[in-house]
Amino acid sequence: MEAASIPESPAASPRRPVGSILADNILWVLMALALLVYFVQDPEQTLDDVKTGLSNGTIWALIALGYTLVYGIIELINFAHGEVFMIGSFVTVSIWQTLGVTPDNSIVAILGSMLVGLVLAMLASGTLNVMIERVAYKPLRNAPKLAPLITAIGMSFILQNVGLLWRPQPDSSPDLIGSQKDYFTVFGVAIEHSDVFAVVVTAPLLIALLWFVGSTRYGKAMRATAQDPDAARLMGINVDRTISLTFLLGGLLAGAAGMIYALYNGTIQFNQGFTAGLIAFTAAVMGGIGNLKGAVVGGLIIGVIQSISDTHFGQVWTPAVVFAILILIMVFKPQGLFGEETREG
Amino acid sequence: MSTAVASARSNVTNLQRLVPNWAWMLIALAVALLYPYILDQLLAEPDDLLDASIQTLAYIIMALGLNIVVGFAGLLDLGYVAFFAIGAFVMGWLGSQQFPDVAGGKGIHILTPSQSAFGSDVPGIHVNFFLVIFIAALFTALWGVILGAPTLRLRGDYLAIVTLAFGEIVPRIFENATSGIFGIGSIDFSNGRQGITPIDKINLPWTDEKFKYPLELKPVYFVGLAMVVLVIFFNRRLRDSRMGRAWIAVREDEVAAAAMGVNLVRTKLWAYALGAALGGFAGVFLATYNNTVNVDQFEFGFSVLILSMVIIGGMGNIWGVILGAVALSMFNRYGLKQLNGVPDQFGLDFDVTSINYGIFGFFLLVMMVLRPEGFIPSGRRKLELHGEVDETDHLGAESDHTLYDVREDR
């Protein structure tokens, strides 16, 4: 991504007369341009980066949804969300280790254990997220907004250290899907098992979530609470339960992301949640926080930015690149890609 | 029970009234000066505790620095570690053999011995510690302004996340700046993950004799104490100054403060600059005391540790923050080690010291839920946090908490 674009983007400052859509969206335009330049230079490598980025981005998208759901409803950055994702990974791998499943087992056993791992990780993360809300955020609903952010940080550290005690060393997940093997090749880009797997697991979850929020009674209650909690309560919506439900949904998705991450990357460790959390938060802000589709798109874009940065700047600089983008977006484009008017804005 | 607490409290207040404020400070200073000698008398092995105390002095300075940003000006900064890192690296650059080729290998020496004990030249830049602390303070203040400037338009949690990102980027840049920065130049600034070591020991400007820590800790303790006293004086004067009142006004209500003629940009940038300067000040001290400048020290947890000190002690209250810093830092450096055997007794196999950040996280959580104003709250903040208990239960709080309100103001 476009180290070149970083110094230039202050030009996007709204102090300038915002005449054209182009000037307003200079950050995105520059990113797209950089991608185009890289593509012209080395099409095959760039396509491969985009593929890796998109499949990796599905994981960030799932986590980002948790941030965006919670922020949309109580305007809180659930700082512990990355750790919820980490616990999801740990639960999955622990289950597989207990079951003793290996890649040599029959396909039915592997699929079955993957399903069990997925469901249990989702349940564990979902329950954990609801409990976090009860313990750390609910008592502070009426406190200044700084207070729950600080308890969130506290919670994040507690969970990270729980992870540290659980697995002091990085641990490897059984390679159930043969993640590095090529599945098929398009335009000279090898699609690996892990890529297919990430998309196949993520897509139904995303659709289910969008359906749930968009078309069910509970989803309607969530949207109403997000719009105006007081009015929602007057309309007979149980606001507390709706908030718990939101945390449950976010946790479920984080658990699924944890399971995918374990198989996709092959190794898990206690501090994976911190970085993943920040990356996913960047994705959520990029898509416009509170916007579900935006979070998904943001996750995919961040994934691509990461893999392109890996190739062109080296892996050591990638975290700095992602954080720099986070700063640029928050300072110059806080409403994100799909800029909606914010509630109090 | 509450009556017992209340009567104890009134006793304390009576005692406070009995003796004037400056006398309390003198007593505290006398105790601090005698402290190493008291330890000598009480303990057979005082060095462990004195070592922890010296680290604590540096943490006090940093907590007071962060208190300017968070406590006075109300800007939640989650990336304070960046200034510790910058200060420490200034010491690394100006007080080690990191740049062996300067001045044709002879090295640059300012008020430091130019020859080693064996009479040979010492390469690298070597500036006296007492100069470096002020150079580093200026340099980090500059960086405080540079990193603070983009965040001026943000409030609340967006501000917190942006500062956090800065706190993550700065150490990454140091870590990777082993061959120029961003591919420009080829100077090794940091030795990568190994870090810069050894760092020059402190020597007084008028003598070539270096301090002999870690063998002899008392002199370095007194240097640290002098720095703390200077910083406390500085902080108290600042708090009562025109600038200090402007900070509090901005913290309480930005719009009202601006309407009253407070220059928001200048006020906030000064808070960042001075807070950062103290981080650099302490960073230099820790660098030379620990004899290394290593990127592994500069993690997010450190920012949170300092923030915990400020919050647990009582945001905005100088004495509260000092109490928080002493309590947490001594607990971190000394208390936890004593607890290392405890999990064993329950048949668990881990060191308590390894989960120190988890324990601090727990403190933060409990403190925020039970006593958000800290142990020794500043009067104003106490009112803020407990003034609106009677308000009807409403969520989302589009209320009068403008201080913390989330939205970027545009």
PDB file of C-alpha atoms in Angstrom, chain A residues 143-290:
ATOM      1  CA  ALA A 143     -20.487   6.610  33.210  1.00  0.00           C
ATOM      2  CA  PRO A 144     -18.417   8.889  30.985  1.00  0.00           C
ATOM      3  CA  LYS A 145     -17.416   7.150  27.776  1.00  0.00           C
ATOM      4  CA  LEU A 146     -13.812   6.949  28.812  1.00  0.00           C
ATOM      5  CA  ALA A 147     -14.684   4.547  31.610  1.00  0.00           C
ATOM      6  CA  PRO A 148     -15.884   1.525  29.580  1.00  0.00           C
ATOM      7  CA  LEU A 149     -12.978   1.998  27.174  1.00  0.00           C
ATOM      8  CA  ILE A 150     -10.596   1.627  30.090  1.00  0.00           C
ATOM      9  CA  THR A 151     -12.372  -1.435  31.484  1.00  0.00           C
ATOM     10  CA  ALA A 152     -12.260  -2.837  27.965  1.00  0.00           C
ATOM     11  CA  ILE A 153      -8.490  -2.470  27.947  1.00  0.00           C
ATOM     12  CA  GLY A 154      -8.364  -4.094  31.367  1.00  0.00           C
ATOM     13  CA  MET A 155     -10.494  -6.979  30.134  1.00  0.00           C
ATOM     14  CA  SER A 156      -8.291  -7.368  27.091  1.00  0.00           C
ATOM     15  CA  PHE A 157      -5.191  -7.715  29.258  1.00  0.00           C
ATOM     16  CA  ILE A 158      -6.884 -10.191  31.565  1.00  0.00           C
ATOM     17  CA  LEU A 159      -7.905 -12.413  28.655  1.00  0.00           C
ATOM     18  CA  GLN A 160      -4.518 -12.121  27.003  1.00  0.00           C
ATOM     19  CA  ASN A 161      -2.906 -13.394  30.174  1.00  0.00           C
ATOM     20  CA  VAL A 162      -5.456 -16.182  30.435  1.00  0.00           C
ATOM     21  CA  GLY A 163      -4.267 -17.122  26.961  1.00  0.00           C
ATOM     22  CA  LEU A 164      -0.664 -16.855  28.117  1.00  0.00           C
ATOM     23  CA  LEU A 165      -1.303 -19.298  30.938  1.00  0.00           C
ATOM     24  CA  TRP A 166      -3.249 -21.592  28.652  1.00  0.00           C
ATOM     25  CA  ARG A 167      -0.534 -21.765  25.975  1.00  0.00           C
ATOM     26  CA  PRO A 168       2.699 -20.023  26.927  1.00  0.00           C
ATOM     27  CA  GLN A 169       4.280 -21.012  23.611  1.00  0.00           C
ATOM     28  CA  PRO A 170       2.900 -20.687  20.097  1.00  0.00           C
ATOM     29  CA  ASP A 171       1.092 -23.900  19.271  1.00  0.00           C
ATOM     30  CA  SER A 172       0.343 -25.469  15.935  1.00  0.00           C
ATOM     31  CA  SER A 173      -3.059 -26.528  14.788  1.00  0.00           C
ATOM     32  CA  PRO A 174      -3.463 -29.899  13.038  1.00  0.00           C
ATOM     33  CA  ASP A 175      -3.423 -29.175   9.322  1.00  0.00           C
ATOM     34  CA  LEU A 176      -6.856 -30.683   8.673  1.00  0.00           C
ATOM     35  CA  ILE A 177      -7.426 -29.082   5.291  1.00  0.00           C
ATOM     36  CA  GLY A 178      -3.953 -29.400   3.813  1.00  0.00           C
ATOM     37  CA  SER A 179      -3.968 -25.642   3.701  1.00  0.00           C
ATOM     38  CA  GLN A 180      -0.925 -25.119   1.476  1.00  0.00           C
ATOM     39  CA  LYS A 181      -2.066 -27.500  -1.270  1.00  0.00           C
ATOM     40  CA  ASP A 182      -3.258 -25.974  -4.509  1.00  0.00           C
ATOM     41  CA  TYR A 183      -6.911 -26.426  -5.290  1.00  0.00           C
ATOM     42  CA  PHE A 184      -7.039 -24.967  -8.778  1.00  0.00           C
ATOM     43  CA  THR A 185      -5.374 -22.244 -10.810  1.00  0.00           C
ATOM     44  CA  VAL A 186      -6.967 -19.185 -12.392  1.00  0.00           C
ATOM     45  CA  PHE A 187      -5.002 -16.701 -14.514  1.00  0.00           C
ATOM     46  CA  GLY A 188      -1.811 -18.229 -13.212  1.00  0.00           C
ATOM     47  CA  VAL A 189      -2.851 -17.700  -9.591  1.00  0.00           C
ATOM     48  CA  ALA A 190      -2.858 -20.826  -7.487  1.00  0.00           C
ATOM     49  CA  ILE A 191      -5.904 -20.983  -5.229  1.00  0.00           C
ATOM     50  CA  GLU A 192      -4.962 -22.953  -2.140  1.00  0.00           C
ATOM     51  CA  HIS A 193      -7.156 -25.071   0.077  1.00  0.00           C
ATOM     52  CA  SER A 194      -6.958 -22.467   2.810  1.00  0.00           C
ATOM     53  CA  ASP A 195      -8.328 -19.759   0.510  1.00  0.00           C
ATOM     54  CA  VAL A 196     -11.298 -21.856  -0.498  1.00  0.00           C
ATOM     55  CA  PHE A 197     -11.880 -22.904   3.085  1.00  0.00           C
ATOM     56  CA  ALA A 198     -11.875 -19.338   4.410  1.00  0.00           C
ATOM     57  CA  VAL A 199     -14.384 -18.195   1.825  1.00  0.00           C
ATOM     58  CA  VAL A 200     -16.603 -21.264   2.150  1.00  0.00           C
ATOM     59  CA  VAL A 201     -16.941 -20.875   5.910  1.00  0.00           C
ATOM     60  CA  THR A 202     -17.224 -17.093   5.936  1.00  0.00           C
ATOM     61  CA  ALA A 203     -19.737 -16.501   3.170  1.00  0.00           C
ATOM     62  CA  PRO A 204     -22.712 -18.325   4.761  1.00  0.00           C
ATOM     63  CA  LEU A 205     -22.001 -16.684   8.114  1.00  0.00           C
ATOM     64  CA  LEU A 206     -22.005 -13.231   6.558  1.00  0.00           C
ATOM     65  CA  ILE A 207     -25.223 -13.904   4.696  1.00  0.00           C
ATOM     66  CA  ALA A 208     -26.820 -15.287   7.841  1.00  0.00           C
ATOM     67  CA  LEU A 209     -25.779 -12.238   9.815  1.00  0.00           C
ATOM     68  CA  LEU A 210     -27.043  -9.771   7.239  1.00  0.00           C
ATOM     69  CA  TRP A 211     -30.327 -11.666   7.102  1.00  0.00           C
ATOM     70  CA  PHE A 212     -30.582 -11.732  10.882  1.00  0.00           C
ATOM     71  CA  VAL A 213     -29.963  -8.034  11.332  1.00  0.00           C
ATOM     72  CA  GLY A 214     -31.971  -7.029   8.301  1.00  0.00           C
ATOM     73  CA  SER A 215     -34.991  -9.277   8.386  1.00  0.00           C
ATOM     74  CA  THR A 216     -35.777 -10.618  11.832  1.00  0.00           C
ATOM     75  CA  ARG A 217     -37.578  -9.124  14.803  1.00  0.00           C
ATOM     76  CA  TYR A 218     -34.386  -9.214  16.851  1.00  0.00           C
ATOM     77  CA  GLY A 219     -32.458  -7.515  14.094  1.00  0.00           C
ATOM     78  CA  LYS A 220     -35.074  -4.837  13.958  1.00  0.00           C
ATOM     79  CA  ALA A 221     -34.730  -4.357  17.712  1.00  0.00           C
ATOM     80  CA  MET A 222     -30.976  -4.031  17.296  1.00  0.00           C
ATOM     81  CA  ARG A 223     -31.308  -1.409  14.628  1.00  0.00           C
ATOM     82  CA  ALA A 224     -33.846   0.486  16.663  1.00  0.00           C
ATOM     83  CA  THR A 225     -31.592   0.444  19.720  1.00  0.00           C
ATOM     84  CA  ALA A 226     -28.688   1.627  17.630  1.00  0.00           C
ATOM     85  CA  GLN A 227     -30.714   4.522  16.343  1.00  0.00           C
ATOM     86  CA  ASP A 228     -32.046   5.714  19.653  1.00  0.00           C
ATOM     87  CA  PRO A 229     -31.909   3.578  22.792  1.00  0.00           C
ATOM     88  CA  ASP A 230     -34.346   5.722  24.715  1.00  0.00           C
ATOM     89  CA  ALA A 231     -36.977   5.649  22.022  1.00  0.00           C
ATOM     90  CA  ALA A 232     -36.393   1.912  21.545  1.00  0.00           C
ATOM     91  CA  ARG A 233     -37.045   1.355  25.214  1.00  0.00           C
ATOM     92  CA  LEU A 234     -40.242   3.389  25.020  1.00  0.00           C
ATOM     93  CA  MET A 235     -41.376   1.198  22.147  1.00  0.00           C
ATOM     94  CA  GLY A 236     -41.123  -1.826  24.393  1.00  0.00           C
ATOM     95  CA  ILE A 237     -37.766  -3.153  23.246  1.00  0.00           C
ATOM     96  CA  ASN A 238     -35.728  -4.826  25.942  1.00  0.00           C
ATOM     97  CA  VAL A 239     -32.596  -2.777  25.422  1.00  0.00           C
ATOM     98  CA  ASP A 240     -30.384  -4.726  27.803  1.00  0.00           C
ATOM     99  CA  ARG A 241     -31.256  -8.001  26.137  1.00  0.00           C
ATOM    100  CA  THR A 242     -30.714  -6.502  22.711  1.00  0.00           C
ATOM    101  CA  ILE A 243     -27.253  -5.336  23.717  1.00  0.00           C
ATOM    102  CA  SER A 244     -26.442  -8.793  25.075  1.00  0.00           C
ATOM    103  CA  LEU A 245     -27.637 -10.263  21.804  1.00  0.00           C
ATOM    104  CA  THR A 246     -25.351  -7.921  19.898  1.00  0.00           C
ATOM    105  CA  PHE A 247     -22.392  -9.023  21.936  1.00  0.00           C
ATOM    106  CA  LEU A 248     -23.416 -12.640  21.410  1.00  0.00           C
ATOM    107  CA  LEU A 249     -23.493 -12.188  17.634  1.00  0.00           C
ATOM    108  CA  GLY A 250     -20.125 -10.429  17.640  1.00  0.00           C
ATOM    109  CA  GLY A 251     -18.659 -13.195  19.764  1.00  0.00           C
ATOM    110  CA  LEU A 252     -20.046 -15.945  17.540  1.00  0.00           C
ATOM    111  CA  LEU A 253     -18.406 -14.387  14.499  1.00  0.00           C
ATOM    112  CA  ALA A 254     -15.140 -13.880  16.369  1.00  0.00           C
ATOM    113  CA  GLY A 255     -15.181 -17.553  17.371  1.00  0.00           C
ATOM    114  CA  ALA A 256     -15.686 -18.579  13.756  1.00  0.00           C
ATOM    115  CA  ALA A 257     -12.835 -16.280  12.762  1.00  0.00           C
ATOM    116  CA  GLY A 258     -10.700 -17.914  15.430  1.00  0.00           C
ATOM    117  CA  MET A 259     -11.359 -21.363  14.000  1.00  0.00           C
ATOM    118  CA  ILE A 260     -10.620 -20.208  10.441  1.00  0.00           C
ATOM    119  CA  TYR A 261      -7.462 -18.452  11.595  1.00  0.00           C
ATOM    120  CA  ALA A 262      -6.199 -21.607  13.295  1.00  0.00           C
ATOM    121  CA  LEU A 263      -6.512 -23.641  10.112  1.00  0.00           C
ATOM    122  CA  TYR A 264      -5.515 -20.826   7.774  1.00  0.00           C
ATOM    123  CA  ASN A 265      -2.314 -19.860   9.567  1.00  0.00           C
ATOM    124  CA  GLY A 266      -1.504 -23.153  11.214  1.00  0.00           C
ATOM    125  CA  THR A 267      -0.137 -21.563  14.389  1.00  0.00           C
ATOM    126  CA  ILE A 268      -1.909 -19.855  17.246  1.00  0.00           C
ATOM    127  CA  GLN A 269      -0.509 -17.791  20.092  1.00  0.00           C
ATOM    128  CA  PHE A 270      -1.781 -15.775  22.986  1.00  0.00           C
ATOM    129  CA  ASN A 271      -1.002 -12.362  21.506  1.00  0.00           C
ATOM    130  CA  GLN A 272      -2.607 -12.957  18.117  1.00  0.00           C
ATOM    131  CA  GLY A 273      -5.737 -11.220  19.352  1.00  0.00           C
ATOM    132  CA  PHE A 274      -4.164  -7.839  19.987  1.00  0.00           C
ATOM    133  CA  THR A 275      -2.843  -7.337  16.459  1.00  0.00           C
ATOM    134  CA  ALA A 276      -5.856  -8.972  14.864  1.00  0.00           C
ATOM    135  CA  GLY A 277      -8.106  -6.753  16.933  1.00  0.00           C
ATOM    136  CA  LEU A 278      -6.376  -3.587  15.793  1.00  0.00           C
ATOM    137  CA  ILE A 279      -6.343  -4.696  12.162  1.00  0.00           C
ATOM    138  CA  ALA A 280     -10.019  -5.571  12.312  1.00  0.00           C
ATOM    139  CA  PHE A 281     -10.818  -2.316  14.037  1.00  0.00           C
ATOM    140  CA  THR A 282      -9.037  -0.510  11.214  1.00  0.00           C
ATOM    141  CA  ALA A 283     -11.223  -2.457   8.809  1.00  0.00           C
ATOM    142  CA  ALA A 284     -14.362  -1.480  10.694  1.00  0.00           C
ATOM    143  CA  VAL A 285     -13.421   2.196  10.680  1.00  0.00           C
ATOM    144  CA  MET A 286     -12.463   1.977   7.035  1.00  0.00           C
ATOM    145  CA  GLY A 287     -15.891   0.676   6.103  1.00  0.00           C
ATOM    146  CA  GLY A 288     -17.620   3.273   8.238  1.00  0.00           C
ATOM    147  CA  ILE A 289     -18.090   2.079  11.796  1.00  0.00           C
ATOM    148  CA  GLY A 290     -21.585   0.813  12.470  1.00  0.00           C
TER     149      GLY A 290
END
